[in-house]
Amino acid sequence: LTDAHGVPVDPHRFGGHSGRRVVSGHRQGPFTLVTEQYWSIAESGVATVLTGTCTIEQYRWASGIFEQVALGTTTATALLGHGPS
C-alpha cells in the first residue's frame, strides 16, 4: 500500500444509522486502486464497516454498486452473545 490519499469523508446514512462514507486512493504494486468505505456506530456502540475496492478505471461503474450494497446493508446492533436475552 503506497501513495495513499483520502479524498472525501462525507456524512452518510448507513444501515439506518448516522455514519460516514470515505473514499481513498492508493497504489498496490502497479495498480491504482480506489477504496470506498461506509461505516456507522449503533447506539449500542457496535460498529459496522463495509469496504469496496476496485481499480481506478472501474470506479465510475463500481461506485454505484458499492452504494447499492450500502443501501441494502443491515448493520450490527449487538455483538454475538452480548445482545439482549
C-alpha atoms as a PDB file:
ATOM      1  CA  LEU A   1       0.000   0.000   0.000  1.00  0.00           C
ATOM      2  CA  THR A   2       1.717   3.157  -1.181  1.00  0.00           C
ATOM      3  CA  ASP A   3       0.750   6.711  -2.055  1.00  0.00           C
ATOM      4  CA  ALA A   4      -2.468   6.584  -0.006  1.00  0.00           C
ATOM      5  CA  HIS A   5      -4.745   9.630  -0.354  1.00  0.00           C
ATOM      6  CA  GLY A   6      -8.047  10.313   1.359  1.00  0.00           C
ATOM      7  CA  VAL A   7     -10.497  12.098  -0.878  1.00  0.00           C
ATOM      8  CA  PRO A   8     -13.872  12.900   0.759  1.00  0.00           C
ATOM      9  CA  VAL A   9     -15.236  11.984   4.170  1.00  0.00           C
ATOM     10  CA  ASP A  10     -18.978  12.621   3.902  1.00  0.00           C
ATOM     11  CA  PRO A  11     -21.816  12.200   6.406  1.00  0.00           C
ATOM     12  CA  HIS A  12     -23.928   9.310   5.096  1.00  0.00           C
ATOM     13  CA  ARG A  13     -26.790   7.184   6.468  1.00  0.00           C
ATOM     14  CA  PHE A  14     -25.680   3.555   6.641  1.00  0.00           C
ATOM     15  CA  GLY A  15     -27.890   0.751   7.882  1.00  0.00           C
ATOM     16  CA  GLY A  16     -30.366   3.192   9.390  1.00  0.00           C
ATOM     17  CA  HIS A  17     -27.718   4.962  11.475  1.00  0.00           C
ATOM     18  CA  SER A  18     -25.726   8.144  11.055  1.00  0.00           C
ATOM     19  CA  GLY A  19     -22.376   7.263   9.560  1.00  0.00           C
ATOM     20  CA  ARG A  20     -19.692   8.222   7.116  1.00  0.00           C
ATOM     21  CA  ARG A  21     -18.649   7.451   3.553  1.00  0.00           C
ATOM     22  CA  VAL A  22     -14.894   7.637   2.963  1.00  0.00           C
ATOM     23  CA  VAL A  23     -13.224   7.426  -0.454  1.00  0.00           C
ATOM     24  CA  SER A  24      -9.478   6.940  -0.738  1.00  0.00           C
ATOM     25  CA  GLY A  25      -6.965   6.066  -3.413  1.00  0.00           C
ATOM     26  CA  HIS A  26      -3.723   4.128  -3.180  1.00  0.00           C
ATOM     27  CA  ARG A  27      -1.300   2.051  -5.183  1.00  0.00           C
ATOM     28  CA  GLN A  28      -0.858  -1.698  -4.811  1.00  0.00           C
ATOM     29  CA  GLY A  29       2.098  -2.689  -6.954  1.00  0.00           C
ATOM     30  CA  PRO A  30       1.409  -1.478 -10.487  1.00  0.00           C
ATOM     31  CA  PHE A  31      -2.306  -0.864  -9.829  1.00  0.00           C
ATOM     32  CA  THR A  32      -4.030   2.354  -8.767  1.00  0.00           C
ATOM     33  CA  LEU A  33      -6.971   1.396  -6.552  1.00  0.00           C
ATOM     34  CA  VAL A  34      -9.946   3.247  -5.118  1.00  0.00           C
ATOM     35  CA  THR A  35     -11.483   2.174  -1.821  1.00  0.00           C
ATOM     36  CA  GLU A  36     -14.968   3.290  -0.816  1.00  0.00           C
ATOM     37  CA  GLN A  37     -15.863   2.643   2.802  1.00  0.00           C
ATOM     38  CA  TYR A  38     -19.139   3.089   4.656  1.00  0.00           C
ATOM     39  CA  TRP A  39     -19.305   2.886   8.417  1.00  0.00           C
ATOM     40  CA  SER A  40     -21.687   3.595  11.271  1.00  0.00           C
ATOM     41  CA  ILE A  41     -21.864   3.043  15.005  1.00  0.00           C
ATOM     42  CA  ALA A  42     -25.136   1.824  16.525  1.00  0.00           C
ATOM     43  CA  GLU A  43     -26.413   3.279  19.816  1.00  0.00           C
ATOM     44  CA  SER A  44     -25.074   0.114  21.492  1.00  0.00           C
ATOM     45  CA  GLY A  45     -21.555   1.138  20.405  1.00  0.00           C
ATOM     46  CA  VAL A  46     -21.172  -1.665  17.849  1.00  0.00           C
ATOM     47  CA  ALA A  47     -19.578  -0.525  14.598  1.00  0.00           C
ATOM     48  CA  THR A  48     -20.288  -1.887  11.112  1.00  0.00           C
ATOM     49  CA  VAL A  49     -17.947  -1.236   8.191  1.00  0.00           C
ATOM     50  CA  LEU A  50     -18.479  -2.036   4.507  1.00  0.00           C
ATOM     51  CA  THR A  51     -15.482  -1.707   2.191  1.00  0.00           C
ATOM     52  CA  GLY A  52     -15.353  -1.960  -1.599  1.00  0.00           C
ATOM     53  CA  THR A  53     -12.147  -1.707  -3.643  1.00  0.00           C
ATOM     54  CA  CYS A  54     -11.624  -1.561  -7.392  1.00  0.00           C
ATOM     55  CA  THR A  55      -9.177  -0.206  -9.934  1.00  0.00           C
ATOM     56  CA  ILE A  56      -9.470   3.461 -10.780  1.00  0.00           C
ATOM     57  CA  GLU A  57     -10.692   2.515 -14.275  1.00  0.00           C
ATOM     58  CA  GLN A  58     -13.620   0.554 -12.768  1.00  0.00           C
ATOM     59  CA  TYR A  59     -14.608   3.169 -10.190  1.00  0.00           C
ATOM     60  CA  ARG A  60     -17.308   5.034 -12.148  1.00  0.00           C
ATOM     61  CA  TRP A  61     -19.154   1.736 -12.595  1.00  0.00           C
ATOM     62  CA  ALA A  62     -18.312   0.179  -9.216  1.00  0.00           C
ATOM     63  CA  SER A  63     -19.212   3.210  -7.062  1.00  0.00           C
ATOM     64  CA  GLY A  64     -22.890   2.721  -7.947  1.00  0.00           C
ATOM     65  CA  ILE A  65     -22.647  -0.934  -6.952  1.00  0.00           C
ATOM     66  CA  PHE A  66     -20.945  -0.016  -3.650  1.00  0.00           C
ATOM     67  CA  GLU A  67     -23.710   2.491  -2.901  1.00  0.00           C
ATOM     68  CA  GLN A  68     -26.484  -0.021  -3.671  1.00  0.00           C
ATOM     69  CA  VAL A  69     -24.859  -2.606  -1.397  1.00  0.00           C
ATOM     70  CA  ALA A  70     -24.535   0.015   1.350  1.00  0.00           C
ATOM     71  CA  LEU A  71     -28.212   0.980   0.981  1.00  0.00           C
ATOM     72  CA  GLY A  72     -29.229  -2.665   1.422  1.00  0.00           C
ATOM     73  CA  THR A  73     -26.940  -3.407   4.364  1.00  0.00           C
ATOM     74  CA  THR A  74     -28.390  -4.134   7.786  1.00  0.00           C
ATOM     75  CA  THR A  75     -25.836  -3.045  10.339  1.00  0.00           C
ATOM     76  CA  ALA A  76     -24.974  -4.844  13.555  1.00  0.00           C
ATOM     77  CA  THR A  77     -26.619  -3.653  16.757  1.00  0.00           C
ATOM     78  CA  ALA A  78     -25.013  -6.094  19.226  1.00  0.00           C
ATOM     79  CA  LEU A  79     -22.074  -8.476  19.382  1.00  0.00           C
ATOM     80  CA  LEU A  80     -22.876 -12.176  19.077  1.00  0.00           C
ATOM     81  CA  GLY A  81     -23.509 -13.494  22.574  1.00  0.00           C
ATOM     82  CA  HIS A  82     -23.649  -9.973  24.035  1.00  0.00           C
ATOM     83  CA  GLY A  83     -27.101  -8.833  22.930  1.00  0.00           C
ATOM     84  CA  PRO A  84     -30.357  -8.748  24.854  1.00  0.00           C
ATOM     85  CA  SER A  85     -31.509 -12.121  26.202  1.00  0.00           C
END
